[in-house]
Short mmCIF file of C-alpha atoms and ligand atoms in Angstrom, two decimals:
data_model
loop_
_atom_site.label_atom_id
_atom_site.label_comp_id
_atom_site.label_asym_id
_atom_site.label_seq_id
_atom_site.Cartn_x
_atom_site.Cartn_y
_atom_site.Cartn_z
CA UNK F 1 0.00 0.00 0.00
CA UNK F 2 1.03 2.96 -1.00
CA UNK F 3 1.51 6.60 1.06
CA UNK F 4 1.40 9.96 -0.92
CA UNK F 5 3.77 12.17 -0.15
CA UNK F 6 2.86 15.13 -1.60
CA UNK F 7 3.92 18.60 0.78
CA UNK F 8 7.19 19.27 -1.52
CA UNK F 9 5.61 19.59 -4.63
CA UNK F 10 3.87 23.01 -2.55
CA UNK F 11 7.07 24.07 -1.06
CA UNK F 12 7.72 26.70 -3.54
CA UNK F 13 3.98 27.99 -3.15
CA UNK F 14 3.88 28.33 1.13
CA UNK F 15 2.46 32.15 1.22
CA UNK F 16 4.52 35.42 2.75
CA UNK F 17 3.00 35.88 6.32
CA UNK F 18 4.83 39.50 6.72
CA UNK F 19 3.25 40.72 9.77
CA UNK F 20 2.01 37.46 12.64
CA UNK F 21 5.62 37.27 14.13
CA UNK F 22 4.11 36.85 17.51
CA UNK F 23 1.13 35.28 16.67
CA UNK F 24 0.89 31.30 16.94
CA UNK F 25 -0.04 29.73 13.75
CA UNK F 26 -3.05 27.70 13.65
CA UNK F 27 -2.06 23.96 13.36
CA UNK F 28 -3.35 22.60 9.79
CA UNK F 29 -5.52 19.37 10.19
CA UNK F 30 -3.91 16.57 8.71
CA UNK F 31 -5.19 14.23 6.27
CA UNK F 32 -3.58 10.38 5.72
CA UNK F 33 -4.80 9.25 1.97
CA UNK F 34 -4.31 5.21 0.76
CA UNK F 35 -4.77 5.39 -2.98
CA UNK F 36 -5.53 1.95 -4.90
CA UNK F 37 -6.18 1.03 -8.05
CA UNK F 38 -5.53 2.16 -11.95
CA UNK F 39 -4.49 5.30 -12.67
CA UNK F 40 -8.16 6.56 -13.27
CA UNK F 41 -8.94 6.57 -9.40
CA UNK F 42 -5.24 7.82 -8.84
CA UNK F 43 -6.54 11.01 -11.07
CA UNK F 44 -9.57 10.83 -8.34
CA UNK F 45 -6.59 11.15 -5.72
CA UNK F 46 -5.31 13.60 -7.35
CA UNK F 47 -8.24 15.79 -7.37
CA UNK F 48 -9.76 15.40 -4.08
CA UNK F 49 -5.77 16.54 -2.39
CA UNK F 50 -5.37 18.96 -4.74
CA UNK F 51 -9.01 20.36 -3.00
CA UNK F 52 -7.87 19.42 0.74
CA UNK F 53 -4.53 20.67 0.21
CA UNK F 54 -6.10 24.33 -1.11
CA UNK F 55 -8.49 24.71 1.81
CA UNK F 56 -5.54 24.34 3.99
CA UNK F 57 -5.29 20.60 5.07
CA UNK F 58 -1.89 19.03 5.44
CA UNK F 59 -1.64 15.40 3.92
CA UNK F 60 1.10 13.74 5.82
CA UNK F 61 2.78 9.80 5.67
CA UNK F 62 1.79 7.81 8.63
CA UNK F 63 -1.58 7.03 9.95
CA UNK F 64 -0.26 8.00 13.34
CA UNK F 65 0.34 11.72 12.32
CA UNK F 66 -2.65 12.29 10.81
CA UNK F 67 -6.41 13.39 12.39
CA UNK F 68 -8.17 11.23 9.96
CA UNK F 69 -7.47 8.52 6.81
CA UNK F 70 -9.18 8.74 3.52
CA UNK F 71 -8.75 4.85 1.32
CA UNK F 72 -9.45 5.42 -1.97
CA UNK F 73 -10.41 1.76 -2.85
CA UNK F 74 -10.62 -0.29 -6.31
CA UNK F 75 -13.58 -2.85 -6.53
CA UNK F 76 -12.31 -4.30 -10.35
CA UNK F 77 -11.85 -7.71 -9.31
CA UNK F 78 -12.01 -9.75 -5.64
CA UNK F 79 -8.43 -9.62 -5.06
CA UNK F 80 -8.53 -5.91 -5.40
CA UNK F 81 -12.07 -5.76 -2.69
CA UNK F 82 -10.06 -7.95 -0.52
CA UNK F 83 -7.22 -5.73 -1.07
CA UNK F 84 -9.72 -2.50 -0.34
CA UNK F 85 -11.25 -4.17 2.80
CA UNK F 86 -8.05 -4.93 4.62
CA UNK F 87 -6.25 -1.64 3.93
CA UNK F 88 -9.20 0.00 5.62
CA UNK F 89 -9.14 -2.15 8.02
CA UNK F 90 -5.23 -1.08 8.57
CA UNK F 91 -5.99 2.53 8.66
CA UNK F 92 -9.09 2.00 11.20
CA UNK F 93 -6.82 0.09 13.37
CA UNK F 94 -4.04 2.55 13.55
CA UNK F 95 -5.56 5.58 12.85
CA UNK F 96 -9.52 5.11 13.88
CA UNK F 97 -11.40 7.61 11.43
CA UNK F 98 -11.76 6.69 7.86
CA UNK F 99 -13.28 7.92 5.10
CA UNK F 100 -14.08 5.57 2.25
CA UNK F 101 -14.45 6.33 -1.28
CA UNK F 102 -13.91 5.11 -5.37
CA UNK F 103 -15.01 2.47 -7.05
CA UNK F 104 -15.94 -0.04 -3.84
CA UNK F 105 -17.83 2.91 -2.49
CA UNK F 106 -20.17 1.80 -5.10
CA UNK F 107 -21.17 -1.08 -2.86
CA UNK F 108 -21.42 0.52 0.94
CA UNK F 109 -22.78 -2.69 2.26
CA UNK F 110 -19.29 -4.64 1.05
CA UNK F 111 -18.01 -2.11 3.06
CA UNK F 112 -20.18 -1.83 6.28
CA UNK F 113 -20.73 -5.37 6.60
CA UNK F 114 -16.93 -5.75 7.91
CA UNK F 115 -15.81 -2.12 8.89
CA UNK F 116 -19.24 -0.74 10.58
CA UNK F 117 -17.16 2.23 12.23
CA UNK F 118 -16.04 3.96 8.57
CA UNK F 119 -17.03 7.93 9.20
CA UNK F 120 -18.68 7.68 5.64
CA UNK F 121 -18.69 5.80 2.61
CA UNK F 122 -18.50 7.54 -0.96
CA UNK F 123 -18.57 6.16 -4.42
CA UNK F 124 -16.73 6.71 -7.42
CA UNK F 125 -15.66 10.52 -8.85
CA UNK F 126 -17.83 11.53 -6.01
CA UNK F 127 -15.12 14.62 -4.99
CA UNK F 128 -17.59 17.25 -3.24
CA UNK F 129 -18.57 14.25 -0.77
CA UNK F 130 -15.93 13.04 -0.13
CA UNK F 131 -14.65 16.69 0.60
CA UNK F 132 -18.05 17.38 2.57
CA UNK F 133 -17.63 14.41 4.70
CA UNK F 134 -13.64 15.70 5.72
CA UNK F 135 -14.91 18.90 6.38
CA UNK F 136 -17.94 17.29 8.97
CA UNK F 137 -15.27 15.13 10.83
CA UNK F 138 -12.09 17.20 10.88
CA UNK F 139 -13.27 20.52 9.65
CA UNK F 140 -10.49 23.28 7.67
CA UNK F 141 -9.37 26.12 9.29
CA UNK F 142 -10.36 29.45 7.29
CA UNK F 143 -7.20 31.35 6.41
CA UNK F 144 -7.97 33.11 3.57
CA UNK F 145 -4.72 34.12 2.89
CA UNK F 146 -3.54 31.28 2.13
CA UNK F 147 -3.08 29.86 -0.83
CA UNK F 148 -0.90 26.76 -0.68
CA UNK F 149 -2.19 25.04 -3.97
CA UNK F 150 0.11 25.31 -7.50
CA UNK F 151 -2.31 26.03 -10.61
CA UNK F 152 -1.80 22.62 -12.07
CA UNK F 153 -3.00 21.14 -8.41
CA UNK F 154 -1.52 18.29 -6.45
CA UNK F 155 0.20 15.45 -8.69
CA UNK F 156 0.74 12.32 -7.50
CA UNK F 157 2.95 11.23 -10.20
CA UNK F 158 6.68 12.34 -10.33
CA UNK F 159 6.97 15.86 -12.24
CA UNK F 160 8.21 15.01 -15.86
CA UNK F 161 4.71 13.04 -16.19
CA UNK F 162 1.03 13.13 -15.36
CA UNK F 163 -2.44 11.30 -15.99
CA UNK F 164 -4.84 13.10 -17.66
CA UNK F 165 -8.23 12.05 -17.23
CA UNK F 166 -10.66 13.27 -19.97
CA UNK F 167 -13.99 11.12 -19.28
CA UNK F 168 -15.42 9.21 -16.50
CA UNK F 169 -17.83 6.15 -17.05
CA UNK F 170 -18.96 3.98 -20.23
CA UNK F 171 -21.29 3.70 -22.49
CA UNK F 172 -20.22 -0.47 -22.92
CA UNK F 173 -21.54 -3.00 -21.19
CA UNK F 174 -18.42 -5.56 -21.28
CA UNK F 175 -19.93 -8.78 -19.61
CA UNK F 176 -16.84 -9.39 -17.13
CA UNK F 177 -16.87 -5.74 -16.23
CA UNK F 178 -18.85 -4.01 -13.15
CA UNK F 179 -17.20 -0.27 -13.91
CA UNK F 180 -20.03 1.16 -15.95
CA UNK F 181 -22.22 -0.16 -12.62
CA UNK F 182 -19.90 1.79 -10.68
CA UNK F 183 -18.91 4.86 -12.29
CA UNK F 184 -21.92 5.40 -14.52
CA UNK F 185 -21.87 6.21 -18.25
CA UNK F 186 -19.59 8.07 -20.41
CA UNK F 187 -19.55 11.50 -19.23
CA UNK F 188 -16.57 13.91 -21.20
CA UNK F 189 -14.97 16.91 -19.82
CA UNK F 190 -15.48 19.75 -21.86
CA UNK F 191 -12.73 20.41 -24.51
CA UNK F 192 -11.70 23.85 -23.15
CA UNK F 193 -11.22 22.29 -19.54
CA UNK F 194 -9.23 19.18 -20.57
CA UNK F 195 -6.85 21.18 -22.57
CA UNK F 196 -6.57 23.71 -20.61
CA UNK F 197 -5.39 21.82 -17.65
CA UNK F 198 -3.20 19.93 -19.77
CA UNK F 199 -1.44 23.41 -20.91
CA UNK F 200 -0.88 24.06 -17.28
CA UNK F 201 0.39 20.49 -16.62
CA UNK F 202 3.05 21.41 -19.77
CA UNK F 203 3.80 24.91 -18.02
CA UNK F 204 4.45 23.15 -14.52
CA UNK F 205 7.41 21.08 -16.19
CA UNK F 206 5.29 17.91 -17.29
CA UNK F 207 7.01 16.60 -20.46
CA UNK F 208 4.53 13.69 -21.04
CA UNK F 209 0.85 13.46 -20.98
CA UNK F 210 -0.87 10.14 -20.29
CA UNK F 211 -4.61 10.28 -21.49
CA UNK F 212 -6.62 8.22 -19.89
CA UNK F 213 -10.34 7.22 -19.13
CA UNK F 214 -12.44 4.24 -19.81
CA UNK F 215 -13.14 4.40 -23.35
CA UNK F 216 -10.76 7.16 -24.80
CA UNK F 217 -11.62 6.88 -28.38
CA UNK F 218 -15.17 7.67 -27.57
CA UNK F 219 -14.21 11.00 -26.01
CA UNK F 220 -17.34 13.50 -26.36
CA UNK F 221 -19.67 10.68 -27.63
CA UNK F 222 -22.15 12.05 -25.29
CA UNK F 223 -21.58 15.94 -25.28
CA UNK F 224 -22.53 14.75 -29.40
CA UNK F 225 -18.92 16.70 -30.20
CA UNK F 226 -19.94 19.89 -28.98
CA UNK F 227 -17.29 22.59 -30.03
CA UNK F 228 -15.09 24.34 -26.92
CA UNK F 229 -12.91 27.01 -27.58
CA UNK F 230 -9.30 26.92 -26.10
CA UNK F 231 -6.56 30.04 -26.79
CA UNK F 232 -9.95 31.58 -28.13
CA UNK F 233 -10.13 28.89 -31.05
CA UNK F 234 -12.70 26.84 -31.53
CA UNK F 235 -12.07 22.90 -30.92
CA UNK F 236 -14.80 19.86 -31.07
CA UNK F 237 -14.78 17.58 -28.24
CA UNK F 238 -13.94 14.31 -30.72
CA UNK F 239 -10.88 12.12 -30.04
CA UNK F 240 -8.94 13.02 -33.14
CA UNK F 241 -9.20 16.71 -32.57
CA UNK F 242 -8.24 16.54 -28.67
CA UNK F 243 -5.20 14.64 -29.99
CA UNK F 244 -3.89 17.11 -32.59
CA UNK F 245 -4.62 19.71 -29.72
CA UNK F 246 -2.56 17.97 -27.26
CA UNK F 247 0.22 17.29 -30.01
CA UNK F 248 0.82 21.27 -30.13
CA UNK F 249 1.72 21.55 -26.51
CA UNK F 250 5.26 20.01 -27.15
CA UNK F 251 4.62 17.48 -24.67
CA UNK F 252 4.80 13.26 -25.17
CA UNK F 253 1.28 12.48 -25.78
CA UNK F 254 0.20 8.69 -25.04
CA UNK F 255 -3.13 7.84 -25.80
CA UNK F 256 -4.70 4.83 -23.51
CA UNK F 257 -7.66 2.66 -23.39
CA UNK F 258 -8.64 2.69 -26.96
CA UNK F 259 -11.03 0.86 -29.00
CA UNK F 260 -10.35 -0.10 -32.42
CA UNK F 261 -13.30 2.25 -33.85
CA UNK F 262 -13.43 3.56 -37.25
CA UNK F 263 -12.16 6.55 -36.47
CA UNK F 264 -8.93 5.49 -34.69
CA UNK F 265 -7.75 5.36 -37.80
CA UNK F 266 -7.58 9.14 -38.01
CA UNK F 267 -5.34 9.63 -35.45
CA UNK F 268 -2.38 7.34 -36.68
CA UNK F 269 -1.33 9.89 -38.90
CA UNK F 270 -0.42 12.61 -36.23
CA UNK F 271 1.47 9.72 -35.01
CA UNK F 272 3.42 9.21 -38.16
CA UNK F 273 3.70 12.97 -38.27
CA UNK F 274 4.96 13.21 -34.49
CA UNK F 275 2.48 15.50 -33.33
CA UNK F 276 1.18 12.32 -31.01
CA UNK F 277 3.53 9.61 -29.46
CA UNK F 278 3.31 6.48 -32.03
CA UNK F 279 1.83 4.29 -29.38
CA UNK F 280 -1.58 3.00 -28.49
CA UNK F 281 -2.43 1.20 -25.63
CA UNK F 282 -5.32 -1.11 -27.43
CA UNK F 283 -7.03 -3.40 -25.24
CA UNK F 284 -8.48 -6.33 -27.68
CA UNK F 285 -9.00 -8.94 -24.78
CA UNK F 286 -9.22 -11.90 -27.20
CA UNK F 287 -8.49 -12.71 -30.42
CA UNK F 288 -11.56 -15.13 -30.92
CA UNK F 289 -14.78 -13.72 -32.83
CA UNK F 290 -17.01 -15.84 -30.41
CA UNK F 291 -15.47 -15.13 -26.98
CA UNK F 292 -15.48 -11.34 -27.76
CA UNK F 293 -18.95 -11.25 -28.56
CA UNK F 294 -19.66 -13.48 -25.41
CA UNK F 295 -17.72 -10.38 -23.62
CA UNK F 296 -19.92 -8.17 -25.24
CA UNK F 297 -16.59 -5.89 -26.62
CA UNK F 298 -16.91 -2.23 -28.13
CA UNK F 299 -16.07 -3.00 -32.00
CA UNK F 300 -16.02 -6.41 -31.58
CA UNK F 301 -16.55 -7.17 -34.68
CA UNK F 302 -13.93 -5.21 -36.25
CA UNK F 303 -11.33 -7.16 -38.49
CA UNK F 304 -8.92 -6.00 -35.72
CA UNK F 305 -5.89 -8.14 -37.85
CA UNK F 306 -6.14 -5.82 -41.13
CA UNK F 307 -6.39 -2.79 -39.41
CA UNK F 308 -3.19 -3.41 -37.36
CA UNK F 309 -1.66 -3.89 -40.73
CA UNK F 310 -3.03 -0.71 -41.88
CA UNK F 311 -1.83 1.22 -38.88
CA UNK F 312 1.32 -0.23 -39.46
CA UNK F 313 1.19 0.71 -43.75
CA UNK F 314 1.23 4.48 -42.36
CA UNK F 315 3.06 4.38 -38.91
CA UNK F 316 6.03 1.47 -39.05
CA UNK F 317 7.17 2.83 -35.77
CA UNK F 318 3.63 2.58 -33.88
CA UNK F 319 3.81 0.42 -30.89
CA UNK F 320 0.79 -1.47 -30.07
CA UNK F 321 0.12 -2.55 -26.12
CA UNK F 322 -2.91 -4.54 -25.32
CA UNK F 323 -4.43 -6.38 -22.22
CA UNK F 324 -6.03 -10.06 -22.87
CA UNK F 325 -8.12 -12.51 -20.76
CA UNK F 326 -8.06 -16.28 -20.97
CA UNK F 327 -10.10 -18.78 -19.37
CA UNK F 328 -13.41 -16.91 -20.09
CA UNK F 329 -16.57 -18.82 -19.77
CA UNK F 330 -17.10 -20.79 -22.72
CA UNK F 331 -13.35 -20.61 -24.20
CA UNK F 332 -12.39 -23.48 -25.71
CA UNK F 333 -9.45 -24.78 -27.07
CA UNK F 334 -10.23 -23.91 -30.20
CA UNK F 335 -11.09 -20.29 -29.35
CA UNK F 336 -8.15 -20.60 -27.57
CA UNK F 337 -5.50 -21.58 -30.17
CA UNK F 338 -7.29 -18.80 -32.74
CA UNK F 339 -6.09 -16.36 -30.29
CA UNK F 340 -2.24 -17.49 -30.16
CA UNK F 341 -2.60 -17.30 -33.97
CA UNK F 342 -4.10 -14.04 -34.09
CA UNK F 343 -1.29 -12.88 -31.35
CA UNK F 344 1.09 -14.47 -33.81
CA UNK F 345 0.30 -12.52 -36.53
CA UNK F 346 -0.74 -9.68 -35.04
CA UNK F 347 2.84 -9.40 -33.19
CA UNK F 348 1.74 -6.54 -30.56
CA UNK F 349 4.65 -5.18 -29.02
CA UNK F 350 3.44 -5.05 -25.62
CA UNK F 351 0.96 -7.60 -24.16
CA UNK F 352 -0.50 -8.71 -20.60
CA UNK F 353 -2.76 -11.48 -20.12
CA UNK F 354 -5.18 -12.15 -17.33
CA UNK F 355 -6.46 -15.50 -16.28
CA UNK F 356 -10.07 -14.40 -15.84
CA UNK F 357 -11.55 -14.36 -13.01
CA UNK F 358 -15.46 -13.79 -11.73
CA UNK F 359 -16.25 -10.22 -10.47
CA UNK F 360 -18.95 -10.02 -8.09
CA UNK F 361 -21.89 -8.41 -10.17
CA UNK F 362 -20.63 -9.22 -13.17
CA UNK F 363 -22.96 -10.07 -16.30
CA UNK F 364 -20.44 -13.10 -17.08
CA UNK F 365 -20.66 -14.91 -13.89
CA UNK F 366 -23.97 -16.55 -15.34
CA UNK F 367 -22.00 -17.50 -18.54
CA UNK F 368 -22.31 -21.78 -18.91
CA UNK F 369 -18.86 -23.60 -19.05
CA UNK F 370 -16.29 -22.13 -16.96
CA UNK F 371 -13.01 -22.59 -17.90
CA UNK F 372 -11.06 -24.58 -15.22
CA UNK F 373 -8.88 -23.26 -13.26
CA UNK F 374 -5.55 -25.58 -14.49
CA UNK F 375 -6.54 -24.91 -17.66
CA UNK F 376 -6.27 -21.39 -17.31
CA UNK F 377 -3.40 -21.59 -15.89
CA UNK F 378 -1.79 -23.44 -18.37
CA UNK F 379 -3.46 -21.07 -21.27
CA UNK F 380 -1.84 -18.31 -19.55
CA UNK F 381 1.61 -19.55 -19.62
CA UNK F 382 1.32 -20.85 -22.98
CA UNK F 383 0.09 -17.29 -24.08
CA UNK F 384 3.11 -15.09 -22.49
CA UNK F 385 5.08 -17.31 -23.71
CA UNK F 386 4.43 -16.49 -27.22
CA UNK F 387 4.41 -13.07 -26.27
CA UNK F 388 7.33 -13.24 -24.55
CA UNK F 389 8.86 -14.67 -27.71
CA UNK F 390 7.65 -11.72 -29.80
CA UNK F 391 8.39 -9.04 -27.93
CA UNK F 392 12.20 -10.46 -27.46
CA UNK F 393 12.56 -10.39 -31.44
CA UNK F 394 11.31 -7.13 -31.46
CA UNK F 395 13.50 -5.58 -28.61
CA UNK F 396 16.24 -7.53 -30.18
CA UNK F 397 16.08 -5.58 -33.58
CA UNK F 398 16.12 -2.54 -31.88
CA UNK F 399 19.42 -2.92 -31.10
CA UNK F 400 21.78 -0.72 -32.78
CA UNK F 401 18.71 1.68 -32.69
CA UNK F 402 19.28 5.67 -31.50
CA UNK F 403 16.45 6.81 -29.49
CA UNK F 404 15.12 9.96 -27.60
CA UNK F 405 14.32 8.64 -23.85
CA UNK F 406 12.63 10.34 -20.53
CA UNK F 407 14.51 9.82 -17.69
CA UNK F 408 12.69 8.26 -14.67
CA UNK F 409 14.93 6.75 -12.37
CA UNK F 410 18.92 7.94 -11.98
CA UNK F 411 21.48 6.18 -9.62
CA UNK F 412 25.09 7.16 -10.40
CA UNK F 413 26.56 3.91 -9.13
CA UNK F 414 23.81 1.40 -10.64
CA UNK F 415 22.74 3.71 -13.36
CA UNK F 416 19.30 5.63 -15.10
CA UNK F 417 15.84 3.89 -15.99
CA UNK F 418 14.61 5.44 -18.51
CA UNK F 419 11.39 5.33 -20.85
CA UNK F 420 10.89 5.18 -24.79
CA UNK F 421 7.86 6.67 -26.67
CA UNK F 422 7.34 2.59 -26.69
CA UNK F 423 7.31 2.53 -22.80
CA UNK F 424 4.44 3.84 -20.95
CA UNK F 425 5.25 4.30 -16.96
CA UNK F 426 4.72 1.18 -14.67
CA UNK F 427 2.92 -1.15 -17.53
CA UNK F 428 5.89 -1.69 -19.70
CA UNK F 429 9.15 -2.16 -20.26
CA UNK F 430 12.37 0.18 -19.72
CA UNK F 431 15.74 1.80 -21.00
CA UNK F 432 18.78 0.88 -18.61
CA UNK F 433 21.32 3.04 -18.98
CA UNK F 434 24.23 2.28 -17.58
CA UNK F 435 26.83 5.03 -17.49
CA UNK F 436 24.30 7.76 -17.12
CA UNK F 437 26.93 10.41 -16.30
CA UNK F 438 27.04 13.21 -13.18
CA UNK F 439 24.45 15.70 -15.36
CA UNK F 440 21.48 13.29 -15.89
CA UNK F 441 18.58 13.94 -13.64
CA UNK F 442 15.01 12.81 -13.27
CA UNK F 443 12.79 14.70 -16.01
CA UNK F 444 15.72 14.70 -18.33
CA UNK F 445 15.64 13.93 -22.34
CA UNK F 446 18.39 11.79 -23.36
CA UNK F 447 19.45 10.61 -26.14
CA UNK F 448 20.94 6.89 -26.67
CA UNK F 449 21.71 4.26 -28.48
CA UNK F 450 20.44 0.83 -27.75
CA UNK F 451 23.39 -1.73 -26.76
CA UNK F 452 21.55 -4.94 -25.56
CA UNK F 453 17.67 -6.19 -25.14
CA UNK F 454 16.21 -9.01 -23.45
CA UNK F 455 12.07 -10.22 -23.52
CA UNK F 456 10.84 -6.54 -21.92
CA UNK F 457 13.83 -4.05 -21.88
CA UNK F 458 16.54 -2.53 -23.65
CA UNK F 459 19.80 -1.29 -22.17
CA UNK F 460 21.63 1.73 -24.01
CA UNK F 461 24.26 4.12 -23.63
CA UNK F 462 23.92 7.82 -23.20
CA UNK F 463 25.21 9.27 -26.68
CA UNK F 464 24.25 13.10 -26.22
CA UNK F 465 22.57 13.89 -23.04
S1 SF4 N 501 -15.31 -0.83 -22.31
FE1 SF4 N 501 -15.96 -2.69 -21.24
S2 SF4 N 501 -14.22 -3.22 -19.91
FE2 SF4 N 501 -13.97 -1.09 -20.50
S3 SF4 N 501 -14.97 0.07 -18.84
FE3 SF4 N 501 -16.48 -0.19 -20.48
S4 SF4 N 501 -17.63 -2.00 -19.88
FE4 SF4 N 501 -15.70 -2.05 -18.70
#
């Protein structure tokens, strides 16, 4: 479990108090926050600090420092309830007043049932009540000179890259999925807002922008495209034109969680053009006709193979990431196989595979013939191993390769980890450099050239820094 550390990122921002020499100062209430989950409720994180921290709470690192805990919890699959449930049972042991909210919040009684002493329980996106509910249990003092929040608000990510969440909800109806349940359907930002908090996130230092949501490619489905205006020119809420928006603010743009629609195709020329990083996080889920329309899948039955070539026809560099399930109700081996051969010739460059597993409230739990549970295993490890196989050839003719790199990690002694436009944070793989050099720091661009691979990363050397 993870603590958010978050009081530096203000330092530069603490107000000038010229004339209270004598005075006490008022001791800030202090907030504890446990954030779990994808990066979609970390964005939720994000949002409801970003609000404490302006009204003048302190978020500190240790349940024991802090007046009262707020878990932001993931409800996606069992493990992660389980993994929900005992954290707030952690912070009610050490701390005693907890505030519960995201996606399990969407099931109180989950919640209640085992921790009846919670201060409050809130669902999903639900910001104002979960603020609402602080301010009834440990209210904020009222100072209202100060101002302690930075205009691009409280990041939880390191500085050179952030998450930027354009939509909540979705329209879909996957049958192994509870989110739309949870969080509702789609529901856009307006234009003007998303890229205008993305312009600050550029001015605050962030080099790389990770859009996210649940269905990105559907982006202002519901506000039917409705035109914004940002830098007083006007802009449609679509997909392809929040892209080539994003592409002008000189940052890394990585699109996420996006279906193969029509209209994707639009959008892979920016990437050949640069204006977009050549990467799309895809996630196809099977590779089986019949199993994705048991799943119920957005564009499901989109000839997914031919338009990969396509893609490929006018973007050779794009790098293609997807997530898969096996072992869904009703898979058989012949479903099974079709997918290795469509991950065979589809050759994704970066791949994860689930074994699936039954979500509470899910529409596939009453699906006939489950999958057993060896057999999954064993279609799991006979999947990653042809993508393990695949991505090794690729990585290996990459060798030789110069490439432009973001620097996440640096050690002097044991060197720099480093990302290429191929490598989104935390899901994939890395650039180890080994000599890095006194100079390099965290946020830097480097550039390299790529001296050894193995299945998921590359190592390189630093050739002008
Ligand atoms: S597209 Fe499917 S898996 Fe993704 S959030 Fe919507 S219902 Fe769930």
């Amino acid at each position: 479990m993870e603590w958010l550390h978050i009081a530096l990122e203000c330092a530069p921002f603490l107000p000038f108090l010229p004339f209270l020499p004598f005075l006490p100062l008022p001791t800030p209430p202090r907030i504890g926050f446990v954030s779990l989950g994808c990066p979609k409720a970390l964005v939720d994180s994000e949002r409801i600090l970003t609000r404490l921290r302006a009204e003048g709470y302190d978020v500190v690192g240790t349940y024991e420092d802090a007046n009262l805990v707020v878990v932001n919890t993931c409800g996606f699959i069992d493990d992660a309830v389980h993994e929900s449930l005992d954290a707030i049972g952690e912070a009610l042991a050490r701390n005693g007043k907890v505030i519960v909210t995201g996606c399990l919040g969407a099931r109180p009684e989950t919640i209640t049932a085992r921790h009846p002493t919670v201060l409050k329980v809130t669902g999903a996106h639900a910001y104002e009540e979960v603020v609402q509910a602080v301010h009834e249990h440990l209210p904020p003092l009222h100072d209202p000179f100060v101002d302690l929040v930075p205009p691009q608000g409280i990041r939880l990510t390191p500085r050179h890259y952030a998450y930027l969440k354009i939509s909540e909800g979705c329209n879909h109806r996957c049958t192994f999925c509870i989110i739309p349940s949870m969080r509702g359907d789609l529901a856009s930002r307006p234009i003007g807002e998303v890229m205008l908090e993305a312009e600050r996130l550029v001015k605050a230092g962030v080099k790389e922008l990770l859009v996210i949501s649940q269905d990105t490619s559907a982006y202002g489905a519901d506000l039917k495209y409705a035109t914004g205006f940002w830098g007083g020119k006007p802009v449609k809420a679509k997909f392809v034109d929040l892209a080539r928006s994003l592409g002008s603010l000189g940052a890394w743009v990585r699109l996420h969680y996006v279906y193969p629609y029509p209209h994707v195709d639009d959008v892979i020329p920016l990437m050949a053009d640069g204006k977009v990083l050549p990467y799309l996080d895809i996630p196809f889920q099977h590779g089986s006709p019949r199993v994705l329309k048991l799943m119920k899948r957005p564009a499901h039955a989109e000839n997914t193979l031919e338009r990969i070539q396509r893609w490929r026809e006018t973007c050779p560099d794009i790098t293609l990431r997807s997530t898969f399930i096996v072992g869904f109700p009703g898979e058989t081996e012949a479903d099974f196989e079709l997918l290795l051969d469509w991950l065979r010739e589809a050759r994704l460059d970066r791949v994860g595979c689930f074994k699936y597993s039954p979500v509470t409230g899910a529409a596939a739990n009453a699906l006939p013939d489950p999958v057993p549970e060896e057999v999954k295993e064993e279609r799991l490890a006979r999947f990653m191993e042809v993508a393990a196989a695949i991505s090794a050839e690729k990585l290996a003719a990459r060798v030789g390769q110069r490439m432009r790199v973001l620097v996440d990690q640096v050690d002097p002694e044991h060197g720099a980890v480093a990302r290429s436009a191929a490598d989104a944070p935390e899901i994939d793989g890395v650039v180890r450099i080994a000599k890095p050099g006194r100079k390099m720091q965290v946020g830097d661009w480097a550039d390299v050239q790529v001296t050894g691979a193995d299945a998921y990363d590359l190592q390189a050397k630093v050739v002008r820094a």
